[in-house]
XYZ file of C-alpha atoms in Angstrom:
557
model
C 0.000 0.000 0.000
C 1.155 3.056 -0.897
C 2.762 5.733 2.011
C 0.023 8.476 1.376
C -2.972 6.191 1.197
C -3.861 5.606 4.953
C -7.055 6.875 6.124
C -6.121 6.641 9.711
C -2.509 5.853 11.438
C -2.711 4.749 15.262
C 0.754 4.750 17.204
C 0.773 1.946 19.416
C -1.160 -1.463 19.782
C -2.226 -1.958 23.269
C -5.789 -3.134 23.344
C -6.849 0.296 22.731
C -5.596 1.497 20.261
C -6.327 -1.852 18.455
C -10.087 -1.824 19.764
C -10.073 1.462 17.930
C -8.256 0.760 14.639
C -10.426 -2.790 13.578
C -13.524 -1.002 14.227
C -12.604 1.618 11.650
C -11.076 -0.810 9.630
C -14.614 -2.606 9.448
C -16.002 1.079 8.799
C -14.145 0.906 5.409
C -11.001 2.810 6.027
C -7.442 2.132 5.661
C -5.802 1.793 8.651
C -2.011 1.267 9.802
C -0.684 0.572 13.360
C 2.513 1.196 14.269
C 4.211 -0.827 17.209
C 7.695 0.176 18.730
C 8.232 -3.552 20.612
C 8.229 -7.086 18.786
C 4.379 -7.652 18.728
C 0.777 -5.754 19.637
C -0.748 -6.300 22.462
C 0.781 -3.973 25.550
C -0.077 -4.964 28.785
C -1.837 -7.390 27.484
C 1.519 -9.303 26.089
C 2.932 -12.791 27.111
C 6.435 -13.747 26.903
C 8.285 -17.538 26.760
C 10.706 -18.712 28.868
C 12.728 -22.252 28.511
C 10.657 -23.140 26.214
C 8.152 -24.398 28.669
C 6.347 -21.314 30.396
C 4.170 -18.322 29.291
C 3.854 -15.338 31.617
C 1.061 -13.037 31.012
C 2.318 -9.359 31.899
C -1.189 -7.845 32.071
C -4.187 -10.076 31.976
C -4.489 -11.604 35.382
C -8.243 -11.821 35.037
C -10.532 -9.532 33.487
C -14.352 -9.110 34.515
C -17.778 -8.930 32.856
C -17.044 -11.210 30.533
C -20.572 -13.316 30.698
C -23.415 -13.456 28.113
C -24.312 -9.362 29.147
C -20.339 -8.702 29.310
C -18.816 -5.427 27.848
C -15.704 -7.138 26.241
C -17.424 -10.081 24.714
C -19.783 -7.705 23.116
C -16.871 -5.837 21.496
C -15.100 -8.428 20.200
C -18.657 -9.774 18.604
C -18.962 -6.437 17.155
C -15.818 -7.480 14.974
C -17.084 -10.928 14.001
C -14.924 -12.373 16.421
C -17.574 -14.000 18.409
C -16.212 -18.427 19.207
C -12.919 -16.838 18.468
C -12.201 -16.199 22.781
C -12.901 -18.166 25.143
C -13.399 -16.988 28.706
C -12.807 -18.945 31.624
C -14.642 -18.335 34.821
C -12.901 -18.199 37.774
C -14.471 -19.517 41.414
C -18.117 -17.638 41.905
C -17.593 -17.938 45.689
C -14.386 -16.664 45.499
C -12.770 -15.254 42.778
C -10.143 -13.210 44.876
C -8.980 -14.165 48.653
C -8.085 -10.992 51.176
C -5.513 -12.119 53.663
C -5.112 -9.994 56.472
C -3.572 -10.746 59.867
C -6.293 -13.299 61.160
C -9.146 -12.538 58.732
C -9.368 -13.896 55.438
C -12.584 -13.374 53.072
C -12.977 -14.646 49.967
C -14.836 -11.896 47.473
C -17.962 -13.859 45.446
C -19.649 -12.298 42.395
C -22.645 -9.751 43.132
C -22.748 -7.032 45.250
C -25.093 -8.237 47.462
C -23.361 -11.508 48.183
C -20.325 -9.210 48.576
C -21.865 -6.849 51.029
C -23.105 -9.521 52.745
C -19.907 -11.861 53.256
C -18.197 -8.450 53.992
C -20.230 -7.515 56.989
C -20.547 -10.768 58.183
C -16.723 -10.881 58.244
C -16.388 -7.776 60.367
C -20.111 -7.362 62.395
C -19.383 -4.221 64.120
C -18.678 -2.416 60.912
C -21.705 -4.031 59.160
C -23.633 -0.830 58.865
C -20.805 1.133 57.046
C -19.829 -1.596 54.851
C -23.776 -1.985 53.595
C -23.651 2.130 53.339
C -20.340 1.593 51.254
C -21.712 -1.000 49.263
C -24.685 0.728 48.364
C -23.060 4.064 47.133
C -20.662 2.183 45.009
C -22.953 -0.357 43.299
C -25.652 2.928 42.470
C -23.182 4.438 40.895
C -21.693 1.280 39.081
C -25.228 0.806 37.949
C -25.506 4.706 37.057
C -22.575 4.400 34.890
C -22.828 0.865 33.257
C -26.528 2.666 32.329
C -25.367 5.433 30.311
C -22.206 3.617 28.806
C -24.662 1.481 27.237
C -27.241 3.866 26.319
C -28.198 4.260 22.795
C -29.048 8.434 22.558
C -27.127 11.407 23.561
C -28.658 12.800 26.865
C -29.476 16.597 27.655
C -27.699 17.976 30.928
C -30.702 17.938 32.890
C -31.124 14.179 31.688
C -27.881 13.425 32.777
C -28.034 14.912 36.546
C -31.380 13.076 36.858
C -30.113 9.510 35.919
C -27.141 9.734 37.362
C -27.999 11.233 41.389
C -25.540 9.312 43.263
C -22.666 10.051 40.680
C -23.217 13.237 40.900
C -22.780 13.360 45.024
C -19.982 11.233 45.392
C -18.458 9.976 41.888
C -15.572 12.722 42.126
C -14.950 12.657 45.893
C -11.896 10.320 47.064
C -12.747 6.819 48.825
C -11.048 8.122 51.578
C -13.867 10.531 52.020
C -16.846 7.953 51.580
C -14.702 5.776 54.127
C -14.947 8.620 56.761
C -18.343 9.215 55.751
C -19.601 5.852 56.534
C -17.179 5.425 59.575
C -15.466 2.713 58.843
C -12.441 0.810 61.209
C -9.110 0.641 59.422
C -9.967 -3.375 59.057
C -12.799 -2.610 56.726
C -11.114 -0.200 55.072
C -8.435 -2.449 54.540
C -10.890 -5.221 53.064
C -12.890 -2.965 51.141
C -9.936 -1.271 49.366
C -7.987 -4.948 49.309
C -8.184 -5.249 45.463
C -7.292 -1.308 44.836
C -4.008 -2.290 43.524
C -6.330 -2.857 40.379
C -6.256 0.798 39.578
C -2.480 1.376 41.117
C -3.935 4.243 43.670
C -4.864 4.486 47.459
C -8.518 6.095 49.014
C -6.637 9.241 49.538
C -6.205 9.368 45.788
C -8.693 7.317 43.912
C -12.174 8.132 43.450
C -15.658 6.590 44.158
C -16.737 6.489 40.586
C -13.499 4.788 39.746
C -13.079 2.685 42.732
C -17.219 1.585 41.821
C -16.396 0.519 38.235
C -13.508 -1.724 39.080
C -14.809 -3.093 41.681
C -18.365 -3.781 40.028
C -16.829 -5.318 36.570
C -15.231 -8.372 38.641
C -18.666 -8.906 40.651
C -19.867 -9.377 37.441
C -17.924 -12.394 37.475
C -14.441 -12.776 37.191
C -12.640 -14.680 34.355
C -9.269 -15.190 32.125
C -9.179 -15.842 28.689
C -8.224 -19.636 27.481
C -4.941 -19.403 25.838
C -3.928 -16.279 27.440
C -3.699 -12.732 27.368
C -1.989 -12.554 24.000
C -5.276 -14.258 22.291
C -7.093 -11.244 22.725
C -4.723 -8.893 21.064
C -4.118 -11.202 18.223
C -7.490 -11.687 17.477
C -8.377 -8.054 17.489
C -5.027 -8.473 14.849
C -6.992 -10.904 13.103
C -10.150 -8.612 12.379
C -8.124 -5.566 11.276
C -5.945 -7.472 8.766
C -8.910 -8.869 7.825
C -11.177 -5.889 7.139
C -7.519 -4.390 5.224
C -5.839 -2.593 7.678
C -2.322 -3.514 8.802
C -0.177 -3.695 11.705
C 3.915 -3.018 11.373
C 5.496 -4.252 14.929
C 9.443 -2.600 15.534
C 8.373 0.695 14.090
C 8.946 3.687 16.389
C 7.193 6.686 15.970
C 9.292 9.925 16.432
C 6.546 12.732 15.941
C 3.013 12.986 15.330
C 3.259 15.651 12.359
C 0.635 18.567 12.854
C -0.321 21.277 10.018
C -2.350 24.204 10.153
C -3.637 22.818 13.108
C -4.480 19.392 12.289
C -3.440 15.982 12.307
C -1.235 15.498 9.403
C 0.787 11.814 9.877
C 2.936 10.383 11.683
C 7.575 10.776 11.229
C 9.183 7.298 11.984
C 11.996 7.529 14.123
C 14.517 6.712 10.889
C 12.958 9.715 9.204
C 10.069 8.204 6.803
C 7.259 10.188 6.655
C 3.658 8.284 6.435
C 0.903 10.773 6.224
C -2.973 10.309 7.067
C -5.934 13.018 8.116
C -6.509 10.923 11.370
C -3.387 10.098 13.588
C -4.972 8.283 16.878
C -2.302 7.899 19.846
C -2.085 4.795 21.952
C 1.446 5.695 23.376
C 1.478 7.436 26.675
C -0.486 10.571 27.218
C 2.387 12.450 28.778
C 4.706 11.687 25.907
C 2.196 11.950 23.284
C 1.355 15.862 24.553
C 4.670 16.734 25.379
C 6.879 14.906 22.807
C 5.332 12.892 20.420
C 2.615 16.030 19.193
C 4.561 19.032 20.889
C 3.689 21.278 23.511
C 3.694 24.406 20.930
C 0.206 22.684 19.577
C -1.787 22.550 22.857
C -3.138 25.374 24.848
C -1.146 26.450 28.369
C -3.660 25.350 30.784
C -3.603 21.535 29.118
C -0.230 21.542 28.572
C 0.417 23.051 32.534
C -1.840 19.628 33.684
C -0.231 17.632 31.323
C 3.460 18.161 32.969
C 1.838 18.682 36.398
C -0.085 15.548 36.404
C 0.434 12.224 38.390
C 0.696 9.152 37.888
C -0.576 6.203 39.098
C 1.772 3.656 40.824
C 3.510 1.112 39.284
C 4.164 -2.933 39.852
C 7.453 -4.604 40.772
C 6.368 -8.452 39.631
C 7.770 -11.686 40.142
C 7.144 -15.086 37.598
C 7.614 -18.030 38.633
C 7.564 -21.556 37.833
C 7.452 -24.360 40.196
C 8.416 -28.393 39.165
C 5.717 -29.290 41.129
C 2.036 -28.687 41.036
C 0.584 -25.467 43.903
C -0.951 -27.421 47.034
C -4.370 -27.408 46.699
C -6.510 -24.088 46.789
C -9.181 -22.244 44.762
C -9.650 -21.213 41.451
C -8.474 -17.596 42.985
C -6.463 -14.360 43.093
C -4.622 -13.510 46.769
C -4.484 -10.330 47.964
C -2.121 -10.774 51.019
C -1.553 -7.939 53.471
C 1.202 -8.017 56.047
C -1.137 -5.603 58.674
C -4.662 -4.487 58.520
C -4.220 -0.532 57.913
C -3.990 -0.660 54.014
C -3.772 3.337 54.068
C -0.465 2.941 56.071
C 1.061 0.532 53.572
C 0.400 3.082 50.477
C 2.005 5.489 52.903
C 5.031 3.002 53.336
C 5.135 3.339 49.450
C 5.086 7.178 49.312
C 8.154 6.854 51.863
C 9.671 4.063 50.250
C 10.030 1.917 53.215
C 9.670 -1.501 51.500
C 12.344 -3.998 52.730
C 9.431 -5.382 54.266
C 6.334 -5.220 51.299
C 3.177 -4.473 52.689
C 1.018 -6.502 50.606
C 1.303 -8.599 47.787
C -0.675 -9.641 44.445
C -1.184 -13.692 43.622
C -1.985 -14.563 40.200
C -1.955 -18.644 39.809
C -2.055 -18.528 35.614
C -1.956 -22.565 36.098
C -4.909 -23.298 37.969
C -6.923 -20.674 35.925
C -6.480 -22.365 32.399
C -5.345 -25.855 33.309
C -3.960 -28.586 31.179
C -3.008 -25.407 28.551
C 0.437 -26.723 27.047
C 1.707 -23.049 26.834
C 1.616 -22.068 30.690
C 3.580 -25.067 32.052
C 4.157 -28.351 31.772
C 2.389 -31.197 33.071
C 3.168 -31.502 37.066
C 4.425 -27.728 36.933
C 2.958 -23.945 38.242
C 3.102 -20.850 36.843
C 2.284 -18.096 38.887
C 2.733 -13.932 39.312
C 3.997 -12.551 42.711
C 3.014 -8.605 42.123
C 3.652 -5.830 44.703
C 2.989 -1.678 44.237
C 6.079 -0.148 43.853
C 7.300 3.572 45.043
C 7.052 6.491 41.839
C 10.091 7.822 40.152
C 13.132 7.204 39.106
C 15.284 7.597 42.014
C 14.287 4.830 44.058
C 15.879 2.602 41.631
C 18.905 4.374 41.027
C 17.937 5.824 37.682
C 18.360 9.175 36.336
C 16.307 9.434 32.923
C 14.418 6.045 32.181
C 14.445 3.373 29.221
C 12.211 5.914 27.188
C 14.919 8.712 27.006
C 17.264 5.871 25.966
C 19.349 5.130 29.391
C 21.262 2.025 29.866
C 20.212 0.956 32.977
C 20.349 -3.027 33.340
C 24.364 -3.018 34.278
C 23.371 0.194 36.753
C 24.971 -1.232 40.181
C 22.452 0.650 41.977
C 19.748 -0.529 40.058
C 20.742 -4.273 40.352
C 21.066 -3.899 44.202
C 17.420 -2.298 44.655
C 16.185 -4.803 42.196
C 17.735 -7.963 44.375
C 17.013 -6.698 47.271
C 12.868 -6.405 46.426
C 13.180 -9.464 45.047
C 14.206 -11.247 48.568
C 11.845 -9.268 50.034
C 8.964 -10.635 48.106
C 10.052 -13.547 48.198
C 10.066 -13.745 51.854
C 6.160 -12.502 51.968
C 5.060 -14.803 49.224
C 6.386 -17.806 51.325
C 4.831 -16.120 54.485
C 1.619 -15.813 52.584
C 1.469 -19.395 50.503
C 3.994 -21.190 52.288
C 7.933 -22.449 51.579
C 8.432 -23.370 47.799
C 11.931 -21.524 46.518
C 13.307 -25.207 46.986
C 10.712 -25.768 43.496
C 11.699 -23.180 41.763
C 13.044 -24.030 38.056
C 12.223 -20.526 37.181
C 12.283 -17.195 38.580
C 12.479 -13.873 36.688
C 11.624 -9.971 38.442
C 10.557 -7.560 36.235
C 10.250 -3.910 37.701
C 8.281 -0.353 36.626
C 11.665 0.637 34.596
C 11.497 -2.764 32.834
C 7.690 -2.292 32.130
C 8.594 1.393 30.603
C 11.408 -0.149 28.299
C 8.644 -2.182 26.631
C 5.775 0.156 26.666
C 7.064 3.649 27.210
C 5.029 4.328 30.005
C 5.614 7.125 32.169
C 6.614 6.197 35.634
C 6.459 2.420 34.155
C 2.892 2.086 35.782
C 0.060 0.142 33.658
C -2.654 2.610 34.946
C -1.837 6.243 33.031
C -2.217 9.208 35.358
C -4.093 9.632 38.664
C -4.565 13.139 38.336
C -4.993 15.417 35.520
C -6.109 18.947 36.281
C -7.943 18.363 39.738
C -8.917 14.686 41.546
C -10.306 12.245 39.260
C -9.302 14.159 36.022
C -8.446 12.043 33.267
C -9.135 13.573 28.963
C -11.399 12.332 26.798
C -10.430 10.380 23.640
C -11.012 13.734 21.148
C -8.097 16.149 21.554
C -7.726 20.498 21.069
C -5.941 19.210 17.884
C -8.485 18.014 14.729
C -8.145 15.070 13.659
C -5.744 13.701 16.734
C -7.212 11.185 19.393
C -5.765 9.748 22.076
C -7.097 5.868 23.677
C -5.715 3.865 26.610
C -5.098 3.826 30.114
C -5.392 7.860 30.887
C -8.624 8.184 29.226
C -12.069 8.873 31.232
C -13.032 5.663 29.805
C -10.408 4.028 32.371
C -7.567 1.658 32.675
C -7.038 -1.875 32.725
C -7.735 -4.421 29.644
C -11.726 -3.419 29.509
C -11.426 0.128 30.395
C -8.961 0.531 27.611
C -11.165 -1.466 25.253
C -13.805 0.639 26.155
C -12.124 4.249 25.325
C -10.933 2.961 21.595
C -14.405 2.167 21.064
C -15.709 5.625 22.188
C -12.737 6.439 20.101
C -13.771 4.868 17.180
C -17.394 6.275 17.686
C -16.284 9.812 17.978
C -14.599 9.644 14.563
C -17.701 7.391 12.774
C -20.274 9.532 14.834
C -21.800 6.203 16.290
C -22.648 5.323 19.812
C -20.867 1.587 18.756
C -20.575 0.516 22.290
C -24.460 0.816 22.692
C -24.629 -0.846 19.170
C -22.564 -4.059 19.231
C -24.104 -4.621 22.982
C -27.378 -4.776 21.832
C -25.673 -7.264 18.926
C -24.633 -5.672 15.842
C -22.027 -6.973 14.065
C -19.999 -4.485 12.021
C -17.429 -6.776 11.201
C -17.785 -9.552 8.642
C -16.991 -13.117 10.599
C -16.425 -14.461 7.096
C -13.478 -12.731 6.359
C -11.257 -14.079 9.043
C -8.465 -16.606 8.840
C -8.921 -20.319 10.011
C -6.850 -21.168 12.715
C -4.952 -23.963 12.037
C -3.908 -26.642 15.268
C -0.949 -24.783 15.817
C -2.442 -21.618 15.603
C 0.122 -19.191 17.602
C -1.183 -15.664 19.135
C 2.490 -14.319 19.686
C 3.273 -15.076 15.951
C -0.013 -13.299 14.531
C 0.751 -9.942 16.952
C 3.963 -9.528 15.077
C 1.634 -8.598 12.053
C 1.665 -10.392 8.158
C 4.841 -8.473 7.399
C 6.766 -10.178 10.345
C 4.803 -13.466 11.364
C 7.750 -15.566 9.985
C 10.591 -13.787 10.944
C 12.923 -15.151 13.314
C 13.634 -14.618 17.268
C 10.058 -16.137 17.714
C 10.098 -17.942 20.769
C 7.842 -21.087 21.095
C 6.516 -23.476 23.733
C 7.534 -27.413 23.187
């Protein structure tokens, strides 16, 4: 295809950005995505080790994935429906909070929820239920008008959405003190918060509601792995004629005469298109990728001002033995039961000792699947929040600006040293197993940035833009740029991010598509995809058709 002939260039292929770009490939237009790393998929990317293990960097388990489920009804939308497979994790317990004697296991629907929760912790019963009920209204609220099929008047808005309105931009923190709650059922209430990467001092209700409310929904992981999803959503945009080119770097979103003009490639080609839509970081794409000089003072003053939300420090491991028995669940382990004094350990870096960790088992939530682990063997994530910035890890500018940083002495010893120190809590939490260990590999925030440019390395985007809660919408001060992933409105996370490249996608076709393809339209034609043969690999379709049998590609078996 010629270099002038794209109708729409997207910079980066997290879920996102390529939620966004096969919907307007199925709208008819040519569309190219550009990838910096080896293959599409962003946090939503798996890598190989030994031939014999797949770690999933992103997709732990993703929610609301049922017959009513957001996701499923997006990939439909693109013909994909059969082509993903959702698992279901334990309805009685999809996640387990450990606390110093108290453990509760967190089942699907807020009532059972509020209900386990207060009968867990009886003399905080009537602020939990008060909790409860102010989160799932405005869960409902907002699940409401996501899906709704018209625009709504101002007045229309305030009216459906009442709740939203009182407490959707105050911090948890300030719901907590208004329902009066111990620093136990705080604790147990904001257990799974590490979801969104930000404490109740910082996080709002709204967001704190929608998290929270799309695993009640029922919790679940996708067989195969994360990768499937992004390859797939691969799958319908080469199929509806757009393409995907992984190890090409973006240097500059061109602008002229105010507009979106194309994107320059790092090595100086020039590939032009009247719709640019940016998947790479927010900061970067405002500040370095676009240019300052094209956005107004007041965004650009947020934009450097902003915060972001805090990053992961994760181990993977594999075992040669099989996990002792336990449930189809997450573990959220705490070491004490104040959780707001372990995100202020993190804001004073005082981590030799990690206050809580994150359990991901990948091989008890798609057993028997020949790419997680051999037979007999675990796989599983040991995840902990990490402290912001560079300087706790001995860095001075990041991957992103092009520093060396894997040799960094400093950086080694802080890296080791977390290491033990999760280590030590895991076996705490789950009991001794480093004698099992035939694999064992830490990845940190500046490792996470290396692959996916993300400021601060976190997974989440920003915290705060321009006030509490403040995130930007998907349409930008610049016609005919858009931005999609984690630092939208739309939210973080796989779904979150799915969500905003459909807005996306809508804003540019002038469609309410979300409200479309839940209510079952297809837009994509199912005909048009490739079979899969037996061997079918997801990590060799996210390279894209140009790359899918080039070399370096590591395999299971």
């Amino acid at each position: 295809m010629d270099r002038d002939e794209w109708d729409a260039i997207v910079v980066g292929s997290g879920i996102g950005g390529l939620v966004c770009a096969a919907y307007l490939a199925a709208d008819g237009r040519r569309v190219l995505v550009l990838e910096q790393h080896d293959v599409a998929g962003g946090n939503s990317h798996v890598f190989r080790r030994r031939r014999a293990y797949e770690f999933d960097v992103g997709v732990h388990y993703l929610g609301d994935c049922g017959p009513d489920g957001v996701l499923p009804a997006i990939l439909s939308g693109l013909g994909l429906d059969g082509r993903v497979s959702f698992r279901e994790m334990d309805r009685d317990g999809f996640d387990r909070i450990a606390l110093p004697d108290l453990t509760v296991d967190v089942p699907t629907g807020w009532d059972r929820y509020a209900k386990r929760l207060s009968e867990a912790l009886p003399e905080d019963a009537a602020g939990i239920l008060l909790f409860t009920d102010v989160c799932a209204a405005i869960a409902d609220e907002t699940r409401s008008l996501m899906l709704s099929q018209g625009e709504l008047s101002v007045a229309d808005l305030m009216a459906r959405t009442p709740v939203t309105a009182r407490w959707g931009r105050r911090t948890v923190s300030e719901l907590f003190d208004h329902c009066g709650l111990s620093p136990r059922a705080r604790t147990v209430l904001a257990a799974q918060s590490p979801n969104y990467g930000m404490g109740a001092r910082q996080a709002v209700v709204s967001m704190h509601a929608a998290v929270t409310d799309h695993y009640l929904r029922g919790a679940y992981y996708p067989e195969g792995g994360g990768q499937v999803l992004a390859a797939s959503l691969v799958e319908a945009l080469e199929a509806h004629g757009g393409e995907l080119r992984t190890r090409s770097r973006v240097g500059r979103i061109l602008v002229e005469d105010g507009r979106a003009a194309g994107v320059e490639m790092r090595d100086g080609e020039v590939l032009r298109a009247p719709l640019v839509i940016s998947n790479a970081d927010y900061r970067r794409t405002v500040l370095d990728l676009v240019g300052e000089e094209h956005f107004g003072r007041r965004l650009v003053a947020k934009t450097r001002q902003a915060e972001m939300a805090l990053p992961f420090a994760t181990l993977y491991i594999a075992l040669d033995r099989e996990l002792p028995a336990r449930p189809n669940a997450n573990l959220w382990w705490y070491r004490n039961d104040d959780i707001e004094a372990a995100y202020q350990d993190l804001a004073d870096e005082r981590v030799d000792e990690v206050p809580l960790l994150f359990f991901s088992f990948a091989s008890l939530k798609d057993p028997g699947a020949r790419n997680v682990c051999p037979p007999g063997h675990s796989n599983f994530q040991v995840m902990t929040l990490c402290p912001p910035g560079y300087e706790f890890w001995g860095v001075n500018e990041g991957p992103a600006a092009g520093e060396r940083y894997r040799r960094n002495a400093g950086y080694q010893d802080r890296k080791a040293r977390l290491t033990e120190a999760m280590l030590r809590a895991a076996e705490e939490a789950i009991g001794p197993f480093r004698e099992h260990i035939v694999h064992l590999e830490a990845a940190t925030p500046i490792s996470h940035e290396r692959y996916t440019l993300a400021t601060g390395g976190t997974p989440y985007g920003l915290a705060h833009w321009g006030g509490v809660g403040g995130r930007p919408d998907t349409a930008t001060t610049v016609e005919g740029l858009y931005v999609v992933g984690a630092s939208t409105r739309y939210g973080s996370g796989i779904t979150g991010a799915a969500v905003g490249g459909m807005a996306c996608a809508g804003q540019i076709t002038g469609r309410r598509l979300l409200a479309e393809v839940h209510a079952g339209a297809v837009l994509g034609d199912p005909a048009l995809l490739p079979p899969r043969a037996a061997d079918w690999d997801p990590l060799a379709v996210s390279r894209g058709a140009g790359r899918r049998g080039a070399r370096g590609l590591a395999r299971i078996g």
